[in-house]
PDB file of C-alpha atoms and ligand atoms in Angstrom:
ATOM      1  CA  MET A 143      -1.498   0.845  -9.214  1.00  0.00           C
ATOM      2  CA  ALA A 144       1.316  -0.886  -7.392  1.00  0.00           C
ATOM      3  CA  LEU A 145       4.580   0.253  -5.885  1.00  0.00           C
ATOM      4  CA  GLU A 146       7.055  -0.015  -8.802  1.00  0.00           C
ATOM      5  CA  GLU A 147       7.762   3.712  -8.951  1.00  0.00           C
ATOM      6  CA  TYR A 148       8.121   3.929  -5.162  1.00  0.00           C
ATOM      7  CA  ARG A 149      10.657   1.078  -5.185  1.00  0.00           C
ATOM      8  CA  ARG A 150      12.534   2.242  -8.266  1.00  0.00           C
ATOM      9  CA  LYS A 151      13.286   5.588  -6.610  1.00  0.00           C
ATOM     10  CA  ARG A 152      14.765   4.100  -3.444  1.00  0.00           C
ATOM     11  CA  ASP A 153      17.732   2.013  -2.376  1.00  0.00           C
ATOM     12  CA  PHE A 154      16.475   0.066   0.614  1.00  0.00           C
ATOM     13  CA  LYS A 155      20.012  -0.725   1.717  1.00  0.00           C
ATOM     14  CA  LYS A 156      20.465   2.995   2.338  1.00  0.00           C
ATOM     15  CA  THR A 157      17.077   4.265   3.459  1.00  0.00           C
ATOM     16  CA  PRO A 158      15.158   3.367   6.628  1.00  0.00           C
ATOM     17  CA  GLU A 159      11.896   3.730   4.673  1.00  0.00           C
ATOM     18  CA  PRO A 160       9.863   0.510   4.442  1.00  0.00           C
ATOM     19  CA  GLU A 161      10.013  -1.490   1.210  1.00  0.00           C
ATOM     20  CA  GLY A 162       6.408  -2.341   1.884  1.00  0.00           C
ATOM     21  CA  LYS A 163       3.880  -4.282  -0.124  1.00  0.00           C
ATOM     22  CA  VAL A 164       0.364  -3.817  -1.415  1.00  0.00           C
ATOM     23  CA  VAL A 165      -1.867  -4.646   1.536  1.00  0.00           C
ATOM     24  CA  GLN A 166      -5.619  -4.761   1.162  1.00  0.00           C
ATOM     25  CA  SER A 167      -7.043  -3.557   4.448  1.00  0.00           C
ATOM     26  CA  LYS A 168      -9.522  -5.710   6.287  1.00  0.00           C
ATOM     27  CA  GLN A 169     -10.754  -2.712   8.246  1.00  0.00           C
ATOM     28  CA  PRO A 170     -13.781  -0.797   7.014  1.00  0.00           C
ATOM     29  CA  GLU A 171     -11.961   2.468   7.863  1.00  0.00           C
ATOM     30  CA  ARG A 172      -9.488   3.872   5.418  1.00  0.00           C
ATOM     31  CA  PHE A 173      -6.232   5.217   6.828  1.00  0.00           C
ATOM     32  CA  PHE A 174      -4.898   8.686   6.036  1.00  0.00           C
ATOM     33  CA  CYS A 175      -1.814  10.556   7.120  1.00  0.00           C
ATOM     34  CA  VAL A 176       0.157  13.710   6.508  1.00  0.00           C
ATOM     35  CA  GLN A 177       3.933  13.557   6.726  1.00  0.00           C
ATOM     36  CA  LYS A 178       5.822  16.810   7.106  1.00  0.00           C
ATOM     37  CA  HIS A 179       8.954  16.345   5.045  1.00  0.00           C
ATOM     38  CA  LEU A 180      11.981  18.594   5.079  1.00  0.00           C
ATOM     39  CA  ALA A 181      13.909  17.536   1.978  1.00  0.00           C
ATOM     40  CA  SER A 182      15.239  19.827  -0.746  1.00  0.00           C
ATOM     41  CA  HIS A 183      12.061  21.785   0.061  1.00  0.00           C
ATOM     42  CA  LEU A 184       9.718  21.674   3.011  1.00  0.00           C
ATOM     43  CA  HIS A 185       6.393  20.082   2.056  1.00  0.00           C
ATOM     44  CA  TYR A 186       3.565  18.024   3.493  1.00  0.00           C
ATOM     45  CA  ASP A 187       2.876  14.589   2.002  1.00  0.00           C
ATOM     46  CA  PHE A 188      -0.848  13.960   2.057  1.00  0.00           C
ATOM     47  CA  ARG A 189      -1.723  10.259   1.818  1.00  0.00           C
ATOM     48  CA  LEU A 190      -5.039   8.438   1.460  1.00  0.00           C
ATOM     49  CA  GLU A 191      -5.284   4.655   1.707  1.00  0.00           C
ATOM     50  CA  HIS A 192      -6.952   3.172  -1.344  1.00  0.00           C
ATOM     51  CA  ASN A 193      -6.735  -0.284  -2.932  1.00  0.00           C
ATOM     52  CA  GLY A 194      -3.875  -1.486  -0.745  1.00  0.00           C
ATOM     53  CA  VAL A 195      -1.592   1.545  -1.170  1.00  0.00           C
ATOM     54  CA  LEU A 196      -1.400   5.163  -0.047  1.00  0.00           C
ATOM     55  CA  LEU A 197      -2.372   7.594  -2.812  1.00  0.00           C
ATOM     56  CA  SER A 198       0.008  10.504  -2.310  1.00  0.00           C
ATOM     57  CA  TRP A 199       0.165  14.206  -3.002  1.00  0.00           C
ATOM     58  CA  ALA A 200       2.998  16.582  -2.040  1.00  0.00           C
ATOM     59  CA  VAL A 201       1.525  19.814  -0.690  1.00  0.00           C
ATOM     60  CA  PRO A 202       4.243  22.510  -0.515  1.00  0.00           C
ATOM     61  CA  LYS A 203       2.402  24.827   1.878  1.00  0.00           C
ATOM     62  CA  GLY A 204       0.554  22.130   3.764  1.00  0.00           C
ATOM     63  CA  PRO A 205      -3.198  21.853   4.305  1.00  0.00           C
ATOM     64  CA  SER A 206      -5.213  24.945   5.168  1.00  0.00           C
ATOM     65  CA  LEU A 207      -8.426  25.090   7.188  1.00  0.00           C
ATOM     66  CA  ASP A 208      -9.453  28.182   5.230  1.00  0.00           C
ATOM     67  CA  PRO A 209     -11.930  27.241   2.455  1.00  0.00           C
ATOM     68  CA  LYS A 210     -10.635  30.171   0.397  1.00  0.00           C
ATOM     69  CA  ALA A 211      -7.100  28.743   0.352  1.00  0.00           C
ATOM     70  CA  LYS A 212      -6.470  26.410  -2.564  1.00  0.00           C
ATOM     71  CA  ARG A 213      -3.336  24.500  -1.715  1.00  0.00           C
ATOM     72  CA  LEU A 214      -1.255  23.151  -4.574  1.00  0.00           C
ATOM     73  CA  ALA A 215      -0.979  19.369  -4.291  1.00  0.00           C
ATOM     74  CA  MET A 216       1.341  17.540  -6.683  1.00  0.00           C
ATOM     75  CA  LYS A 217       0.352  13.923  -7.249  1.00  0.00           C
ATOM     76  CA  VAL A 218       3.323  11.679  -6.531  1.00  0.00           C
ATOM     77  CA  GLU A 219       3.905   7.926  -6.598  1.00  0.00           C
ATOM     78  CA  ASP A 220       1.777   5.591  -4.476  1.00  0.00           C
ATOM     79  CA  HIS A 221       3.377   4.622  -1.175  1.00  0.00           C
ATOM     80  CA  PRO A 222       3.013   1.389   0.824  1.00  0.00           C
ATOM     81  CA  VAL A 223       0.415   1.463   3.594  1.00  0.00           C
ATOM     82  CA  GLU A 224       3.222   0.672   6.025  1.00  0.00           C
ATOM     83  CA  TYR A 225       4.814   4.013   5.119  1.00  0.00           C
ATOM     84  CA  GLY A 226       1.976   5.726   6.959  1.00  0.00           C
ATOM     85  CA  GLN A 227       3.681   5.002  10.283  1.00  0.00           C
ATOM     86  CA  PHE A 228       7.110   6.175   9.183  1.00  0.00           C
ATOM     87  CA  GLU A 229       8.877   8.966  10.980  1.00  0.00           C
ATOM     88  CA  GLY A 230      12.632   9.388  10.847  1.00  0.00           C
ATOM     89  CA  VAL A 231      15.639  10.481   8.883  1.00  0.00           C
ATOM     90  CA  ILE A 232      16.346   9.576   5.269  1.00  0.00           C
ATOM     91  CA  PRO A 233      20.139   9.887   5.208  1.00  0.00           C
ATOM     92  CA  GLU A 234      20.711  10.171   1.466  1.00  0.00           C
ATOM     93  CA  GLY A 235      19.220   9.590  -1.957  1.00  0.00           C
ATOM     94  CA  TYR A 236      15.618  10.224  -2.958  1.00  0.00           C
ATOM     95  CA  GLY A 237      13.744  12.353  -0.410  1.00  0.00           C
ATOM     96  CA  ALA A 238      16.827  12.741   1.809  1.00  0.00           C
ATOM     97  CA  GLY A 239      15.847  14.761   4.849  1.00  0.00           C
ATOM     98  CA  ILE A 240      13.586  14.446   7.877  1.00  0.00           C
ATOM     99  CA  VAL A 241      10.098  12.954   7.888  1.00  0.00           C
ATOM    100  CA  MET A 242       7.654  13.792  10.673  1.00  0.00           C
ATOM    101  CA  LEU A 243       4.292  12.084  11.105  1.00  0.00           C
ATOM    102  CA  TRP A 244       2.260  15.284  11.323  1.00  0.00           C
ATOM    103  CA  ASP A 245      -1.272  13.870  11.347  1.00  0.00           C
ATOM    104  CA  VAL A 246      -2.965  10.478  11.154  1.00  0.00           C
ATOM    105  CA  GLY A 247      -6.540   9.265  11.163  1.00  0.00           C
ATOM    106  CA  THR A 248      -9.178   7.833   8.896  1.00  0.00           C
ATOM    107  CA  TRP A 249     -10.868   9.110   5.776  1.00  0.00           C
ATOM    108  CA  THR A 250     -14.257   8.466   4.242  1.00  0.00           C
ATOM    109  CA  PRO A 251     -15.022   9.089   0.581  1.00  0.00           C
ATOM    110  CA  GLU A 252     -18.032  11.327  -0.021  1.00  0.00           C
ATOM    111  CA  VAL A 253     -18.483   9.647  -3.387  1.00  0.00           C
ATOM    112  CA  ALA A 254     -19.667   6.150  -4.247  1.00  0.00           C
ATOM    113  CA  ASP A 255     -16.823   5.386  -6.657  1.00  0.00           C
ATOM    114  CA  VAL A 256     -13.335   6.557  -5.629  1.00  0.00           C
ATOM    115  CA  GLU A 257     -11.746   5.218  -8.823  1.00  0.00           C
ATOM    116  CA  ALA A 258     -14.155   7.236 -10.982  1.00  0.00           C
ATOM    117  CA  ALA A 259     -13.639  10.330  -8.821  1.00  0.00           C
ATOM    118  CA  LEU A 260      -9.858  10.059  -9.246  1.00  0.00           C
ATOM    119  CA  LYS A 261     -10.247   9.646 -12.984  1.00  0.00           C
ATOM    120  CA  LYS A 262     -12.524  12.658 -13.099  1.00  0.00           C
ATOM    121  CA  GLY A 263     -10.074  14.628 -10.930  1.00  0.00           C
ATOM    122  CA  ASP A 264     -12.583  15.548  -8.237  1.00  0.00           C
ATOM    123  CA  LEU A 265     -12.440  13.564  -4.997  1.00  0.00           C
ATOM    124  CA  LYS A 266     -14.544  14.710  -2.066  1.00  0.00           C
ATOM    125  CA  PHE A 267     -13.920  13.148   1.329  1.00  0.00           C
ATOM    126  CA  THR A 268     -14.152  13.514   5.090  1.00  0.00           C
ATOM    127  CA  LEU A 269     -11.113  13.387   7.366  1.00  0.00           C
ATOM    128  CA  THR A 270     -11.038  12.293  10.980  1.00  0.00           C
ATOM    129  CA  GLY A 271      -7.520  13.078  12.136  1.00  0.00           C
ATOM    130  CA  TYR A 272      -5.989  14.735  15.183  1.00  0.00           C
ATOM    131  CA  LYS A 273      -5.468  17.991  13.318  1.00  0.00           C
ATOM    132  CA  LEU A 274      -7.510  17.717  10.143  1.00  0.00           C
ATOM    133  CA  LYS A 275     -11.230  17.033  10.269  1.00  0.00           C
ATOM    134  CA  GLY A 276     -14.388  17.522   8.268  1.00  0.00           C
ATOM    135  CA  SER A 277     -15.029  17.773   4.571  1.00  0.00           C
ATOM    136  CA  TRP A 278     -12.305  18.358   1.958  1.00  0.00           C
ATOM    137  CA  VAL A 279     -11.806  18.051  -1.775  1.00  0.00           C
ATOM    138  CA  LEU A 280      -8.861  17.209  -3.987  1.00  0.00           C
ATOM    139  CA  VAL A 281      -9.469  18.584  -7.433  1.00  0.00           C
ATOM    140  CA  ARG A 282      -7.220  18.208 -10.446  1.00  0.00           C
ATOM    141  CA  THR A 283      -6.559  21.441 -12.253  1.00  0.00           C
ATOM    142  CA  GLY A 284      -8.011  21.307 -15.713  1.00  0.00           C
ATOM    143  CA  GLY A 285     -10.768  19.237 -14.132  1.00  0.00           C
ATOM    144  CA  ARG A 286     -13.215  17.520 -16.381  1.00  0.00           C
ATOM    145  CA  TYR A 287     -10.772  16.427 -19.058  1.00  0.00           C
ATOM    146  CA  PRO A 288      -8.333  13.529 -18.993  1.00  0.00           C
ATOM    147  CA  ALA A 289      -5.492  15.756 -17.879  1.00  0.00           C
ATOM    148  CA  ALA A 290      -2.724  13.374 -18.916  1.00  0.00           C
ATOM    149  CA  ARG A 291      -3.594  14.184 -22.523  1.00  0.00           C
ATOM    150  CA  THR A 292      -4.225  17.894 -22.143  1.00  0.00           C
ATOM    151  CA  SER A 293      -1.715  19.235 -19.638  1.00  0.00           C
ATOM    152  CA  PRO A 294       2.082  19.231 -19.851  1.00  0.00           C
ATOM    153  CA  ASP A 295       2.488  18.094 -16.220  1.00  0.00           C
ATOM    154  CA  GLY A 296       0.756  14.782 -16.947  1.00  0.00           C
ATOM    155  CA  GLY A 297      -2.231  15.631 -14.782  1.00  0.00           C
ATOM    156  CA  ARG A 298      -0.174  15.761 -11.600  1.00  0.00           C
ATOM    157  CA  THR A 299      -1.347  19.172 -10.470  1.00  0.00           C
ATOM    158  CA  TRP A 300      -4.202  19.082  -7.993  1.00  0.00           C
ATOM    159  CA  LEU A 301      -5.576  21.474  -5.375  1.00  0.00           C
ATOM    160  CA  LEU A 302      -6.409  20.547  -1.790  1.00  0.00           C
ATOM    161  CA  ILE A 303      -9.311  22.600  -0.493  1.00  0.00           C
ATOM    162  CA  LYS A 304     -11.214  22.630   2.807  1.00  0.00           C
ATOM    163  CA  HIS A 305     -14.978  22.681   2.475  1.00  0.00           C
ATOM    164  CA  ARG A 306     -16.963  25.104   4.585  1.00  0.00           C
ATOM    165  CA  ASP A 307     -18.086  23.315   7.757  1.00  0.00           C
ATOM    166  CA  GLN A 308     -17.609  23.421  11.519  1.00  0.00           C
ATOM    167  CA  TRP A 309     -13.944  22.362  11.120  1.00  0.00           C
ATOM    168  CA  ALA A 310     -13.054  25.213   8.775  1.00  0.00           C
ATOM    169  CA  GLY A 311     -11.420  28.285  10.299  1.00  0.00           C
ATOM    170  CA  ASP A 312      -8.713  30.927  10.365  1.00  0.00           C
ATOM    171  CA  VAL A 313      -6.183  29.030  12.447  1.00  0.00           C
ATOM    172  CA  ASP A 314      -3.016  28.317  10.529  1.00  0.00           C
ATOM    173  CA  ILE A 315      -2.952  24.668  11.455  1.00  0.00           C
ATOM    174  CA  THR A 316       0.645  24.077  10.289  1.00  0.00           C
ATOM    175  CA  GLU A 317       1.823  26.834  12.613  1.00  0.00           C
ATOM    176  CA  PHE A 318      -0.592  26.117  15.439  1.00  0.00           C
ATOM    177  CA  ALA A 319       0.188  22.400  15.574  1.00  0.00           C
ATOM    178  CA  PRO A 320       3.639  22.001  14.017  1.00  0.00           C
ATOM    179  CA  LYS A 321       4.787  18.877  15.828  1.00  0.00           C
ATOM    180  CA  SER A 322       4.606  15.125  15.408  1.00  0.00           C
ATOM    181  CA  VAL A 323       1.485  13.208  16.436  1.00  0.00           C
ATOM    182  CA  LYS A 324       3.676  10.158  16.872  1.00  0.00           C
ATOM    183  CA  SER A 325       6.485  11.451  19.083  1.00  0.00           C
ATOM    184  CA  ASP A 326       5.287  14.982  19.972  1.00  0.00           C
ATOM    185  CA  GLY A 327       8.721  16.067  18.740  1.00  0.00           C
ATOM    186  CA  ASP A 328       9.792  18.689  16.261  1.00  0.00           C
ATOM    187  CA  PHE A 329      12.273  18.078  13.413  1.00  0.00           C
ATOM    188  CA  GLU A 330      15.260  18.588  15.714  1.00  0.00           C
ATOM    189  CA  ASN A 331      14.010  15.944  18.144  1.00  0.00           C
ATOM    190  CA  ILE A 332      13.610  13.429  15.324  1.00  0.00           C
ATOM    191  CA  LEU A 333      17.040  14.331  14.004  1.00  0.00           C
ATOM    192  CA  ALA A 334      18.678  14.171  17.444  1.00  0.00           C
ATOM    193  CA  GLU A 335      17.775  10.487  17.507  1.00  0.00           C
ATOM    194  CA  ASP A 336      19.599   9.749  14.311  1.00  0.00           C
ATOM    195  CA  VAL A 337      21.917  12.203  12.569  1.00  0.00           C
ATOM    196  CA  PRO A 338      23.351  10.696   9.398  1.00  0.00           C
ATOM    197  CA  ALA A 339      27.137  10.971   9.211  1.00  0.00           C
ATOM    198  CA  VAL A 340      26.883  11.635   5.470  1.00  0.00           C
ATOM    199  CA  TRP A 341      25.257  15.041   6.169  1.00  0.00           C
ATOM    200  CA  THR A 342      28.451  16.620   7.452  1.00  0.00           C
ATOM    201  CA  SER A 343      29.728  16.582   3.876  1.00  0.00           C
ATOM    202  CA  HIS A 344      26.540  16.191   1.794  1.00  0.00           C
ATOM    203  CA  ARG A 345      23.576  17.869   3.401  1.00  0.00           C
ATOM    204  CA  PRO A 346      20.315  17.129   1.477  1.00  0.00           C
ATOM    205  CA  ALA A 347      19.295  20.791   1.284  1.00  0.00           C
ATOM    206  CA  LYS A 348      22.034  23.396   1.196  1.00  0.00           C
ATOM    207  CA  GLY A 349      20.555  26.504  -0.336  1.00  0.00           C
ATOM    208  CA  GLY A 350      17.323  28.446   0.016  1.00  0.00           C
ATOM    209  CA  ASP A 351      14.746  28.292   2.781  1.00  0.00           C
ATOM    210  CA  ALA A 352      14.990  24.526   3.253  1.00  0.00           C
ATOM    211  CA  GLY A 353      18.772  24.676   3.532  1.00  0.00           C
ATOM    212  CA  ALA A 354      18.590  27.441   6.115  1.00  0.00           C
ATOM    213  CA  MET A 355      15.914  25.569   8.044  1.00  0.00           C
ATOM    214  CA  LEU A 356      17.908  22.385   7.996  1.00  0.00           C
ATOM    215  CA  ALA A 357      21.057  24.174   9.176  1.00  0.00           C
ATOM    216  CA  THR A 358      19.114  25.522  12.168  1.00  0.00           C
ATOM    217  CA  ILE A 359      17.598  22.111  12.877  1.00  0.00           C
ATOM    218  CA  ILE A 360      20.976  20.379  12.708  1.00  0.00           C
ATOM    219  CA  GLU A 361      22.309  22.899  15.220  1.00  0.00           C
ATOM    220  CA  ARG A 362      19.341  22.433  17.563  1.00  0.00           C
ATOM    221  CA  ALA A 363      19.606  18.655  17.293  1.00  0.00           C
ATOM    222  CA  ALA A 364      23.301  18.903  18.120  1.00  0.00           C
ATOM    223  CA  ASN A 365      22.470  20.998  21.186  1.00  0.00           C
ATOM    224  CA  LEU A 366      19.851  18.477  22.286  1.00  0.00           C
ATOM    225  CA  LYS A 367      22.396  15.692  21.960  1.00  0.00           C
ATOM    226  CA  ALA A 368      25.049  17.734  23.744  1.00  0.00           C
ATOM    227  CA  ASP A 369      22.641  18.513  26.592  1.00  0.00           C
ATOM    228  CA  ARG A 370      21.845  14.869  26.898  1.00  0.00           C
ATOM    229  CA  ALA A 371      25.484  13.859  26.903  1.00  0.00           C
ATOM    230  CA  GLY A 372      26.401  16.753  29.158  1.00  0.00           C
ATOM    231  CA  ALA A 373      29.212  17.541  26.761  1.00  0.00           C
ATOM    232  CA  ALA A 374      30.173  20.314  24.367  1.00  0.00           C
ATOM    233  CA  THR A 375      28.888  20.403  20.798  1.00  0.00           C
ATOM    234  CA  PRO A 376      30.578  17.613  18.885  1.00  0.00           C
ATOM    235  CA  PRO A 377      32.898  18.933  16.178  1.00  0.00           C
ATOM    236  CA  ALA A 378      31.004  17.066  13.462  1.00  0.00           C
ATOM    237  CA  PHE A 379      27.954  19.274  14.081  1.00  0.00           C
ATOM    238  CA  ALA A 380      29.915  22.449  14.474  1.00  0.00           C
ATOM    239  CA  ALA A 381      31.099  21.953  10.894  1.00  0.00           C
ATOM    240  CA  ALA A 382      27.496  21.775   9.682  1.00  0.00           C
ATOM    241  CA  ARG A 383      26.518  25.097  11.237  1.00  0.00           C
ATOM    242  CA  PRO A 384      25.642  27.988   8.937  1.00  0.00           C
ATOM    243  CA  THR A 385      28.391  30.542   8.478  1.00  0.00           C
ATOM    244  CA  LYS A 386      28.008  34.176   9.508  1.00  0.00           C
ATOM    245  CA  LYS A 387      27.636  35.107   5.854  1.00  0.00           C
ATOM    246  CA  ASP A 388      24.535  32.948   5.536  1.00  0.00           C
ATOM    247  CA  THR A 389      21.860  35.618   5.863  1.00  0.00           C
ATOM    248  CA  THR A 390      19.035  33.351   4.710  1.00  0.00           C
ATOM    249  CA  ALA A 391      19.580  31.223   7.784  1.00  0.00           C
ATOM    250  CA  LYS A 392      19.166  34.247  10.038  1.00  0.00           C
ATOM    251  CA  LYS A 393      16.105  35.457   8.213  1.00  0.00           C
ATOM    252  CA  ALA A 394      14.428  32.071   8.480  1.00  0.00           C
ATOM    253  CA  THR A 395      15.095  31.895  12.198  1.00  0.00           C
ATOM    254  CA  THR A 396      13.710  35.328  12.949  1.00  0.00           C
ATOM    255  CA  GLY A 397      10.732  34.594  10.728  1.00  0.00           C
ATOM    256  CA  THR A 398       9.809  31.583  12.789  1.00  0.00           C
ATOM    257  CA  ARG A 399      10.174  33.465  16.042  1.00  0.00           C
ATOM    258  CA  SER A 400       8.091  36.482  15.137  1.00  0.00           C
ATOM    259  CA  SER A 401       5.279  34.406  13.662  1.00  0.00           C
ATOM    260  CA  LYS A 402       4.911  32.685  17.010  1.00  0.00           C
ATOM    261  CA  ALA A 403       4.140  35.968  18.702  1.00  0.00           C
ATOM    262  CA  ARG A 404       0.629  35.929  17.295  1.00  0.00           C
ATOM    263  CA  THR A 405      -1.922  34.833  19.855  1.00  0.00           C
ATOM    264  CA  VAL A 406      -4.093  31.955  18.791  1.00  0.00           C
ATOM    265  CA  LYS A 407      -7.544  32.416  20.194  1.00  0.00           C
ATOM    266  CA  THR A 408      -9.494  29.761  18.416  1.00  0.00           C
ATOM    267  CA  VAL A 409      -8.642  26.272  19.539  1.00  0.00           C
ATOM    268  CA  PRO A 410      -9.855  23.683  17.084  1.00  0.00           C
ATOM    269  CA  ALA A 411     -11.035  20.736  19.116  1.00  0.00           C
ATOM    270  CA  ALA A 412      -9.110  18.647  16.635  1.00  0.00           C
ATOM    271  CA  ALA A 413      -5.714  20.143  17.269  1.00  0.00           C
ATOM    272  CA  PRO A 414      -3.527  19.278  20.233  1.00  0.00           C
ATOM    273  CA  SER A 415      -3.506  15.623  21.055  1.00  0.00           C
ATOM    274  CA  LYS A 416      -1.409  15.891  24.184  1.00  0.00           C
ATOM    275  CA  LYS A 417      -3.057  16.604  27.506  1.00  0.00           C
ATOM    276  CA  ARG A 418      -0.366  19.059  28.487  1.00  0.00           C
ATOM    277  CA  SER A 419      -0.933  21.416  25.561  1.00  0.00           C
ATOM    278  CA  THR A 420      -4.726  21.075  25.759  1.00  0.00           C
ATOM    279  CA  ARG A 421      -4.689  22.284  29.320  1.00  0.00           C
ATOM    280  CA  LYS A 422      -2.497  25.209  28.419  1.00  0.00           C
ATOM    281  CA  THR A 423      -4.690  26.465  25.595  1.00  0.00           C
ATOM    282  CA  GLN A 424      -8.138  25.951  27.001  1.00  0.00           C
TER     283      GLN A 424
HETATM  284 MN1   MN B1290       7.962  13.983   0.403  1.00  0.00          MN
END
């Protein structure tokens, strides 16, 4: 499959995302990545390089190291291989929001024929990333049948499941290692580099959890910029702040704080890539 759907959804005059092309890799290793994407909803885009493109699934809750957790993974359009390095801000249009490169590495199929496994809806593979390692499976719900014919969602609903091995565990990896493997930054750091002017009037996510999260991130990014400039918060950002009435914003903020109070005892050798944090946790 090529990149028609990917291109049709985007206006490359307005988005910093790469237009990309189908590139057959000359490397024996296959690339994989996970991009944490705060758009209308927070989700994790799980991408496996295959046949010159990145096969892509949107995982709302993100990957789990717990073999009992079956994470919903919606199959989405193939992305260019080049997209696998993308981190930044999509100012408007499709996918408007912030993209963080959350994990990268290589993947190895545990099956002889990837094409057949995809058709069957049961792809087993091994990941070698910074955060995600070991054996995993992507399985299409409704499994053995050609789902496009039998299910109303066109066979787009899959589950991402960790297999039981030495890399499985109780650590909530999305919470334990929330930051970028590319920049070591969080969403606000990525946003502080490049806040789209259009967001002061048309923020990509206004309501719900994602809207509240984004409001907080915009405020933090503004503070980072203000600190850097040694000046007061620019009025453009002040306008984007949540109002006092916005209780969801408060709830989301407290939620994040309290969840951090939990002590993480198990340190997956895969997790922190930076020396600083490794020293702290070991
Ligand atoms: Mn996405």
